[in-house]
XYZ file of C-alpha atoms in Angstrom:
665
model
C -111.208 178.965 108.734
C -109.620 179.396 112.202
C -106.348 177.877 110.942
C -106.453 180.055 107.835
C -106.901 183.123 109.999
C -103.952 182.168 112.205
C -101.767 181.454 109.179
C -102.678 184.739 107.533
C -102.020 186.680 110.717
C -98.703 184.890 111.194
C -97.641 185.723 107.628
C -98.574 189.397 107.926
C -96.983 189.621 111.372
C -93.841 187.971 110.036
C -93.586 190.553 107.247
C -93.997 193.389 109.745
C -91.346 191.853 112.014
C -88.986 191.490 109.046
C -89.554 195.133 108.170
C -88.706 196.212 111.711
C -85.523 194.129 111.596
C -84.668 195.703 108.235
C -85.114 199.212 109.659
C -82.861 198.280 112.579
C -80.210 196.954 110.179
C -80.433 200.151 108.116
C -79.975 202.194 111.294
C -76.825 200.240 112.163
C -75.451 200.844 108.665
C -76.255 204.551 108.873
C -74.484 204.820 112.225
C -71.398 203.336 110.637
C -71.629 205.780 107.732
C -71.964 208.652 110.199
C -68.817 207.538 112.024
C -66.972 207.282 108.706
C -67.771 210.903 107.829
C -70.556 210.494 105.271
C -73.278 212.090 107.415
C -73.240 215.418 105.536
C -73.474 213.740 102.117
C -76.458 211.433 102.607
C -79.858 211.375 104.256
C -79.846 208.673 106.927
C -82.157 207.425 109.635
C -80.229 209.699 111.970
C -82.076 212.655 110.416
C -85.417 213.298 112.199
C -87.336 213.988 108.973
C -86.345 210.580 107.552
C -88.378 208.927 110.300
C -91.475 210.203 108.493
C -90.473 207.778 105.790
C -90.109 204.947 108.333
C -93.538 205.769 109.762
C -95.013 205.808 106.267
C -93.447 202.413 105.591
C -94.527 200.633 108.770
C -98.018 202.120 109.141
C -99.582 200.170 106.230
C -98.065 196.929 107.520
C -99.406 197.498 111.026
C -102.894 198.180 109.615
C -102.551 195.104 107.384
C -101.826 192.871 110.387
C -104.938 194.135 112.176
C -107.149 193.636 109.111
C -105.746 190.216 108.232
C -106.295 188.917 111.758
C -110.029 189.680 111.502
C -110.577 189.343 107.735
C -107.875 187.069 106.266
C -109.498 187.013 102.817
C -109.975 190.767 102.565
C -107.819 191.952 99.653
C -107.276 195.434 101.128
C -105.243 194.003 103.999
C -102.843 192.327 101.587
C -102.656 195.455 99.426
C -101.552 197.395 102.497
C -98.894 194.788 103.157
C -97.648 195.097 99.569
C -97.640 198.890 99.880
C -95.581 198.690 103.050
C -93.047 196.343 101.459
C -92.730 198.573 98.379
C -92.178 201.665 100.540
C -89.534 199.992 102.660
C -87.922 198.706 99.469
C -87.201 202.340 98.636
C -85.110 202.615 101.804
C -83.280 199.362 101.101
C -82.485 200.434 97.525
C -81.312 203.816 98.842
C -78.906 202.014 101.190
C -77.731 199.950 98.201
C -77.069 203.107 96.186
C -75.172 204.747 99.060
C -72.861 201.781 99.554
C -72.388 201.316 95.797
C -71.996 204.884 94.592
C -71.197 207.243 97.468
C -68.989 205.215 99.779
C -65.396 205.303 98.567
C -64.280 202.702 97.749
C -67.644 201.078 96.870
C -68.659 198.290 99.211
C -71.088 196.695 96.774
C -71.645 196.686 93.023
C -74.566 197.665 90.827
C -74.505 201.420 91.354
C -76.289 202.113 88.065
C -79.074 199.634 88.750
C -79.464 201.002 92.290
C -79.643 204.555 90.938
C -82.422 203.888 88.431
C -84.411 201.724 90.873
C -84.102 204.331 93.634
C -85.323 207.021 91.238
C -88.375 204.998 90.095
C -89.215 203.027 93.237
C -92.167 205.278 94.100
C -94.115 204.285 90.980
C -95.760 201.115 92.440
C -97.165 203.143 95.327
C -99.679 204.903 93.070
C -101.487 201.826 91.722
C -101.487 200.213 95.158
C -103.127 203.267 96.764
C -105.595 203.484 93.863
C -106.642 199.842 94.271
C -106.964 200.302 98.033
C -109.369 203.198 97.543
C -111.332 201.316 94.875
C -111.749 198.193 97.037
C -112.297 199.769 100.456
C -114.223 198.864 102.565
C -115.887 195.775 101.051
C -112.964 194.254 99.145
C -114.855 194.367 95.839
C -115.388 196.961 93.119
C -118.465 199.142 93.264
C -119.507 198.053 89.762
C -118.065 196.840 86.452
C -117.343 200.425 85.447
C -115.179 200.904 88.487
C -113.568 197.536 87.825
C -112.478 199.069 84.515
C -110.695 201.836 86.479
C -108.843 199.141 88.402
C -107.816 197.395 85.179
C -106.628 200.678 83.656
C -104.595 201.285 86.821
C -102.906 197.900 86.533
C -102.218 198.306 82.805
C -100.899 201.864 83.284
C -98.576 200.755 86.070
C -97.332 197.783 84.009
C -96.514 200.222 81.180
C -95.223 203.076 83.308
C -92.613 201.143 85.281
C -90.702 199.492 82.385
C -90.976 202.574 80.168
C -89.555 204.716 82.982
C -86.689 202.274 83.447
C -85.603 202.455 79.778
C -86.301 206.175 79.337
C -83.373 208.475 78.621
C -84.906 211.101 80.875
C -82.220 212.325 83.314
C -82.485 210.850 86.782
C -83.082 213.136 89.731
C -80.118 214.086 91.962
C -78.007 212.437 93.270
C -78.782 209.518 90.939
C -78.067 211.653 87.832
C -74.334 211.406 88.560
C -74.481 207.700 87.818
C -76.949 207.701 84.953
C -79.400 205.104 83.766
C -77.682 201.958 82.476
C -80.982 200.664 81.112
C -81.793 203.729 78.979
C -82.211 203.056 75.231
C -81.377 206.317 73.397
C -82.138 204.732 70.044
C -85.865 204.806 70.651
C -85.943 208.131 72.500
C -88.138 210.028 73.247
C -90.913 207.434 72.969
C -90.317 205.692 76.338
C -90.315 209.056 78.080
C -93.568 210.136 76.429
C -95.160 206.755 77.101
C -94.088 206.816 80.742
C -95.518 210.297 81.235
C -98.822 209.329 79.622
C -99.007 206.181 81.752
C -98.154 208.139 84.905
C -100.823 210.731 84.071
C -103.293 207.887 83.701
C -102.262 206.618 87.139
C -102.880 210.067 88.613
C -106.322 210.262 86.982
C -107.166 206.768 88.240
C -106.177 207.784 91.768
C -108.525 210.760 91.554
C -111.277 208.498 90.210
C -110.649 206.081 93.077
C -111.296 208.924 95.480
C -114.461 209.756 93.540
C -115.586 206.115 93.813
C -115.666 206.483 97.572
C -117.998 209.443 97.221
C -120.268 207.378 94.975
C -120.179 204.479 97.442
C -121.122 206.819 100.241
C -124.047 208.313 98.330
C -125.412 204.844 97.514
C -124.875 203.349 100.969
C -127.077 203.664 104.035
C -126.850 203.005 107.762
C -123.661 201.392 109.034
C -122.231 200.962 105.525
C -122.468 204.699 104.985
C -120.775 205.446 108.303
C -117.930 203.070 107.395
C -117.181 205.165 104.332
C -117.183 208.403 106.276
C -113.783 207.452 107.708
C -112.309 207.774 104.215
C -113.518 211.360 103.917
C -110.529 212.291 106.076
C -108.244 211.043 103.284
C -110.326 211.932 100.223
C -111.023 215.591 101.048
C -107.384 216.754 100.669
C -106.740 214.404 97.712
C -107.433 216.917 94.877
C -105.115 219.456 96.498
C -102.272 217.115 97.423
C -101.925 215.245 94.102
C -101.044 218.399 92.083
C -98.582 219.404 94.806
C -96.965 215.969 94.630
C -96.770 216.073 90.824
C -95.161 219.510 91.057
C -92.689 218.196 93.644
C -91.749 215.235 91.426
C -91.323 217.521 88.395
C -89.187 220.058 90.232
C -87.425 217.467 92.405
C -88.552 219.179 95.624
C -87.628 216.562 98.226
C -89.500 218.194 101.105
C -92.802 218.274 99.195
C -92.312 214.741 97.888
C -91.723 213.280 101.358
C -94.454 215.432 102.947
C -97.218 214.566 100.466
C -96.318 210.885 100.355
C -96.070 210.593 104.126
C -99.485 212.239 104.469
C -101.208 209.641 102.329
C -99.080 206.646 103.240
C -99.968 207.148 106.896
C -103.459 208.634 106.593
C -104.967 206.298 103.985
C -104.051 203.052 105.781
C -105.335 204.406 109.081
C -108.743 205.551 107.858
C -109.195 202.626 105.451
C -108.421 200.186 108.261
C -111.002 201.884 110.470
C -113.517 201.591 107.644
C -112.861 197.893 107.021
C -112.957 197.060 110.732
C -116.106 199.159 111.349
C -114.263 201.123 114.034
C -116.488 203.404 116.171
C -119.270 203.567 113.607
C -121.611 205.495 115.870
C -119.036 208.235 116.508
C -117.662 208.643 113.001
C -120.250 211.242 111.955
C -119.196 213.540 114.766
C -115.464 212.865 114.266
C -115.547 213.568 110.531
C -117.784 216.612 110.911
C -115.572 218.055 113.648
C -112.384 217.372 111.659
C -113.830 218.965 108.535
C -115.054 221.956 110.526
C -111.667 222.664 112.050
C -109.884 222.082 108.712
C -112.093 224.632 106.948
C -111.841 226.962 109.930
C -108.048 226.750 109.876
C -107.976 227.653 106.181
C -110.303 230.615 106.694
C -108.405 231.986 109.689
C -105.071 231.473 107.919
C -106.397 233.386 104.920
C -107.591 236.230 107.162
C -104.248 236.381 108.979
C -102.220 236.187 105.748
C -104.370 238.849 104.096
C -103.903 241.281 106.991
C -100.154 240.633 107.190
C -99.756 240.983 103.416
C -101.722 244.235 103.383
C -99.708 245.535 106.315
C -96.395 244.671 104.666
C -97.341 246.650 101.564
C -98.616 249.593 103.569
C -95.543 249.621 105.808
C -93.376 250.540 102.818
C -95.063 253.952 102.730
C -94.857 254.676 106.443
C -97.656 252.571 107.951
C -97.350 250.423 111.116
C -94.517 247.938 111.488
C -94.651 244.294 110.488
C -94.875 243.219 114.163
C -97.892 245.467 114.690
C -99.525 244.130 111.533
C -98.941 240.524 112.653
C -100.493 241.338 116.026
C -103.546 242.868 114.342
C -103.843 239.743 112.163
C -103.663 237.421 115.173
C -106.264 239.452 117.088
C -108.569 239.503 114.065
C -108.240 235.730 113.610
C -108.942 235.113 117.298
C -111.974 237.437 117.201
C -113.431 235.687 114.160
C -112.874 232.185 115.571
C -116.137 231.814 117.517
C -118.584 233.174 114.892
C -116.817 231.387 112.059
C -116.759 228.115 113.966
C -120.488 228.262 114.629
C -121.315 228.989 110.995
C -118.957 226.374 109.562
C -120.063 223.705 112.063
C -123.698 224.413 111.213
C -123.139 223.946 107.482
C -120.898 220.879 107.842
C -123.361 219.138 110.156
C -126.133 219.856 107.703
C -124.111 218.446 104.825
C -122.779 215.277 106.454
C -125.884 213.991 108.212
C -129.001 215.956 107.415
C -131.342 213.638 109.309
C -129.349 213.906 112.532
C -128.958 217.639 112.014
C -132.715 218.150 111.617
C -133.505 216.002 114.668
C -130.964 217.834 116.821
C -132.312 221.193 115.627
C -135.884 220.280 116.618
C -134.779 219.199 120.095
C -132.564 222.238 120.662
C -135.336 224.616 119.591
C -137.754 222.918 122.006
C -135.253 223.134 124.860
C -134.591 226.794 124.110
C -138.303 227.645 124.325
C -138.776 228.365 128.036
C -142.545 228.557 127.586
C -142.768 224.998 126.262
C -144.133 222.318 128.550
C -141.934 219.508 127.303
C -143.264 216.018 126.721
C -140.000 214.150 126.003
C -141.684 211.224 124.274
C -143.764 213.441 121.978
C -140.715 215.628 121.271
C -138.583 212.618 120.290
C -141.337 211.283 118.053
C -141.518 214.637 116.306
C -137.730 215.051 116.021
C -137.091 211.518 114.728
C -140.243 211.232 112.618
C -141.009 207.936 114.343
C -144.361 207.402 116.062
C -143.098 204.161 117.600
C -140.645 205.994 119.884
C -141.300 204.955 123.463
C -139.579 206.097 126.637
C -139.179 203.877 129.678
C -137.387 204.640 132.913
C -135.550 202.435 135.434
C -137.681 201.424 138.420
C -137.141 199.230 141.450
C -138.623 196.125 139.835
C -138.028 196.841 136.124
C -138.899 199.503 133.587
C -141.754 201.977 134.061
C -143.378 204.559 131.810
C -143.771 208.284 132.487
C -146.720 207.645 134.805
C -144.773 205.127 136.900
C -146.702 202.115 135.574
C -144.737 198.974 134.605
C -143.653 198.999 130.953
C -142.100 196.347 128.676
C -138.476 196.665 127.606
C -138.226 197.935 123.976
C -136.545 195.630 121.454
C -134.534 198.247 119.518
C -133.308 200.838 121.992
C -130.474 203.004 123.250
C -129.784 203.960 126.853
C -129.509 207.617 127.836
C -126.997 208.166 130.626
C -126.236 211.081 132.879
C -123.315 210.963 135.265
C -122.828 207.239 134.486
C -126.458 206.560 135.459
C -129.008 205.232 133.020
C -131.851 207.738 133.256
C -134.002 206.454 130.388
C -134.237 203.924 127.596
C -135.430 205.066 124.171
C -137.179 202.487 122.005
C -137.337 203.269 118.278
C -137.838 201.773 114.835
C -134.406 200.701 113.572
C -135.702 200.889 110.016
C -136.359 204.624 110.315
C -133.470 205.823 112.480
C -129.952 204.697 113.232
C -128.700 204.417 116.824
C -126.228 207.300 116.428
C -129.020 209.778 115.646
C -131.142 208.573 118.572
C -128.093 208.724 120.842
C -127.375 212.339 119.853
C -130.890 213.617 120.519
C -131.154 211.476 123.656
C -127.968 213.060 125.024
C -129.447 216.533 124.463
C -132.548 215.529 126.442
C -130.638 213.769 129.241
C -131.437 216.386 131.891
C -135.130 216.525 130.952
C -135.328 212.731 130.864
C -133.728 212.555 134.298
C -136.399 214.926 135.635
C -139.117 212.834 133.985
C -137.612 209.731 135.575
C -137.784 211.378 138.985
C -141.399 212.374 138.365
C -142.216 208.820 137.254
C -140.528 207.457 140.366
C -142.509 209.880 142.532
C -145.731 208.930 140.758
C -144.958 205.261 141.252
C -144.289 205.834 144.957
C -147.549 207.768 145.301
C -149.438 204.995 143.502
C -147.818 202.401 145.738
C -148.652 204.465 148.792
C -152.286 204.827 147.741
C -152.553 201.108 146.992
C -150.858 200.265 150.296
C -153.251 202.483 152.217
C -156.202 200.879 150.439
C -154.923 197.412 151.302
C -154.316 198.411 154.937
C -157.804 199.877 155.186
C -159.289 196.711 153.717
C -157.186 194.578 156.075
C -158.426 196.610 159.031
C -162.037 196.195 157.901
C -161.510 192.467 157.475
C -159.897 192.281 160.906
C -162.844 194.096 162.466
C -165.249 191.697 160.758
C -163.249 188.737 162.046
C -163.267 190.126 165.583
C -167.001 190.685 165.325
C -167.512 187.080 164.183
C -165.235 185.738 166.914
C -167.039 187.757 169.584
C -170.467 186.851 168.217
C -169.760 183.151 167.744
C -167.580 182.700 170.822
C -167.631 184.765 173.999
C -170.893 186.558 173.185
C -172.807 183.286 172.720
C -171.263 181.828 175.880
C -172.165 184.878 177.964
C -175.713 185.010 176.528
C -176.204 181.312 177.299
C -174.879 181.936 180.836
C -177.304 184.821 181.319
C -180.287 182.793 180.125
C -179.356 179.851 182.361
C -178.912 182.034 185.453
C -182.188 183.788 184.727
C -183.980 180.412 184.366
C -182.518 179.169 187.671
C -183.598 182.381 189.354
C -187.138 181.970 188.091
C -187.174 178.309 189.166
C -186.193 179.221 192.725
C -184.980 175.744 193.769
C -181.729 175.825 195.760
C -180.324 172.737 193.989
C -181.037 174.155 190.582
C -179.486 177.448 191.683
C -176.280 175.717 192.796
C -175.993 173.730 189.548
C -176.615 176.863 187.506
C -173.948 178.780 189.421
C -171.438 175.960 188.891
C -172.135 175.831 185.172
C -172.093 179.632 185.057
C -168.628 179.736 186.628
C -167.329 177.275 184.032
C -168.967 179.264 181.223
C -167.500 182.508 182.554
C -164.021 180.986 182.650
C -164.475 179.677 179.089
C -165.582 183.118 177.911
C -162.609 184.702 179.642
C -160.250 182.289 177.902
C -161.826 183.063 174.530
C -161.526 186.804 175.168
C -157.926 186.360 176.281
C -157.106 184.356 173.148
C -158.762 187.024 171.014
C -156.878 189.800 172.762
C -153.649 187.816 172.488
C -154.118 187.665 168.718
C -154.497 191.428 168.608
C -151.620 192.265 170.912
C -149.986 189.431 172.899
C -149.458 190.107 176.582
C -145.966 188.630 176.304
C -145.076 191.331 173.799
C -145.922 194.018 176.341
C -144.230 192.220 179.223
C -141.123 190.701 177.642
C -140.727 192.369 174.256
C -140.057 190.676 170.931
C -137.799 187.965 172.348
C -140.439 186.923 174.920
C -143.336 186.721 172.451
C -141.214 184.746 169.922
C -140.176 182.320 172.696
C -143.852 181.930 173.588
C -144.679 181.287 169.908
C -141.908 178.688 169.691
C -143.294 176.794 172.725
C -146.767 176.611 171.182
C -145.624 175.830 167.621
C -146.164 172.325 166.208
C -142.910 172.778 164.222
C -139.544 173.221 165.979
C -138.472 176.864 165.950
C -134.888 177.898 166.636
C -134.901 181.359 168.214
C -131.988 183.814 168.241
C -133.674 187.140 168.980
C -132.012 190.158 170.570
C -133.636 190.972 173.909
C -133.185 194.737 173.490
C -136.477 196.534 174.079
C -137.605 198.755 171.249
C -140.404 201.152 170.478
C -143.727 199.296 171.018
C -144.896 200.078 167.471
C -141.703 198.600 166.000
C -141.957 195.526 168.235
C -145.571 195.011 167.196
C -144.698 195.285 163.472
C -141.821 192.830 163.938
C -144.140 190.450 165.799
C -146.692 190.538 162.970
C -143.946 189.707 160.461
C -142.697 186.762 162.558
C -146.209 185.430 163.218
C -147.272 185.638 159.555
C -144.004 184.130 158.269
C -144.191 181.229 160.767
C -147.866 180.638 159.931
C -147.079 180.541 156.199
C -144.181 178.144 156.785
C -146.355 175.766 158.803
C -149.594 175.938 156.800
C -148.381 176.378 153.222
C -144.716 175.387 153.012
C -145.049 172.320 155.316
C -141.708 173.185 156.907
C -140.048 170.812 159.372
C -137.748 173.416 160.888
C -137.925 177.208 161.246
C -135.302 179.727 162.358
C -136.102 183.199 163.698
C -133.145 185.542 164.193
C -132.850 189.254 164.867
C -130.126 191.788 165.496
C -130.019 195.441 166.413
C -127.304 197.509 164.726
C -126.854 201.168 163.732
C -130.397 202.053 164.727
C -131.973 199.258 162.682
C -133.733 196.060 163.624
C -132.949 193.266 161.206
C -135.132 190.174 161.148
C -134.681 186.927 159.244
C -137.212 184.075 159.256
C -135.985 180.981 157.423
C -137.699 177.659 156.816
C -136.883 174.413 155.013
C -140.261 174.080 153.362
C -141.147 173.602 149.730
C -140.502 177.272 148.858
C -142.039 178.989 145.841
C -143.632 181.647 148.030
C -145.610 184.282 146.137
C -144.497 187.792 147.191
C -147.663 189.207 145.652
C -149.935 186.972 147.748
C -152.297 188.576 150.236
C -150.288 187.508 153.289
C -146.881 188.715 152.169
C -148.423 191.730 150.438
C -150.025 192.735 153.735
C -146.712 192.321 155.537
C -145.034 194.439 152.870
C -147.572 197.196 153.452
C -147.132 197.088 157.239
C -143.343 197.190 156.931
C -143.486 200.078 154.450
C -145.808 201.982 156.766
C -143.042 201.699 159.378
C -140.539 203.011 156.746
C -138.836 199.641 156.606
C -138.003 197.180 153.835
C -139.108 193.585 153.328
C -137.442 191.073 151.027
C -138.586 187.534 150.255
C -136.248 184.949 148.735
C -137.923 181.671 147.889
C -136.466 178.802 145.877
C -137.144 175.100 145.591
C -135.877 174.463 149.112
C -137.158 176.890 151.682
C -138.055 180.541 152.020
C -136.227 183.443 153.668
C -138.089 186.555 154.807
C -135.756 189.462 155.618
C -136.980 192.677 157.228
C -135.185 195.876 158.154
C -136.980 198.341 160.439
C -135.594 201.735 161.502
C -135.956 202.164 165.223
C -133.621 204.951 166.299
C -130.651 204.634 168.649
């Protein structure tokens, strides 16, 4: 398949390249004709309007290359390529006719053949465009009935071309000067009548092909329906342009012929290619609706302007204002009517093209316009979209949260609502009930309200975190008080009570020897109690922290640690509260590394920069630290209470605790 795709793309690209080379060769020939004095007798590529023909010839080929590269077996791509070749063939045959019939002396033979071919070369374009419309965007007919239209198109074209070639109908200028060498007067006028009937059938088939797109669109849904909306841009003017083209062919009006053909030969390939390639499916509703609105609006304003100018021109003949004044009045009237007409036309077009989106947008706009309404965005979207599964989530620090700030799962089918390149909300919905384009439209209307809800959810989450943090700190303080009570009761208090009882017993005994022994033991017990009290106090607030700051207390911790600790701590003295918080972080992180991670080496580093203290405690332990554990959770609360941030990174090899604390200059 990959090789087939490359081969197909190479073939289509080669045809396009050959066409470009052919156009360049034609330009060289036309330059020579211009130098030889034939410029006023022929239409060449040197004339600006002829480049419309070149654009009409190359556009289908360019679209064909794009389609074939992605869908090598899609028949529409190859039909576009055939259309492009047939259009460019008209230019080549025209060059043949010029050099055979106009240049004197002729530079090439076959003037009669060139004349009749140049006059009839447009005939294959009609069946090709009809088949393109019948087969776009899927590459297959809508049904057997529409397949019959395709067969009639092929049969009519097979009849029309040869009958036109042998008809005795006069050729259009300048080919009429040569005549038709293939005409058969003996059977006239039957070829002419047959050709006209066949051509009329081709015109009817082209109109039916446009109608088939409408039928496809009515039967389709979702993305398939949006694909077909691209073709509305070509189908809407079809009924008006075909009669104009037939009139131009009948009256030999070159300007109308080139204009109508160029319109379709450029427009149809462009919109059909977008349909086949599913280009910008979620924007096509808006693009088509806007285009239709401004097309209708242009017609209405043109009619108003023309009506005023026409009325003024008739009134001016009996002494009314001048034509210039009438034209000015017409322009002012058209400009005045623009805004109200645009609103009314846009309203009706939106309602016609996508009623579901229109209704949803209307519900949201009405709710936003009601200043008394206390908006619940989620309830409003459910009402507007008719989908009770609609769920709104908002970006949080650690994932998505709901409107109350509580963690929420990420919806499966969703669209993101952005405001100023920021995602402010994610809308989950049922893809079976609504398409993403509709949800995107109503979400964009609610972007400001959703951003406010996101801020409220973020505030609620912060308040919940603050309340939970305060509760944890209060519980930690109660637990710490209970621990101190136990330590005092089981340690120093028991030692001092035992000392008191022993001294009292010695006093009651009254023996000098017993008194001396009791005093000796009492001194030892007093020293032991003092050491226990000192250790307890050191756990609450180390003396080294007061005397030497953070660097001194970390050095003291490193000397007493059973695991080697590498210390690189700034000796700058900070606010005592900040130093104490930093000390608690270091002590807890080192304790966790020794007790739980079984580290063999620990590093404690700090720096002071731009009014912030930055701490990093790294170990080479087994990692897998739990940030939600009681120890790290308590540290997180303490750091947050100091308006700092704490981050834990723990993998399979070691843990890193990083803390940033604001501490002024």
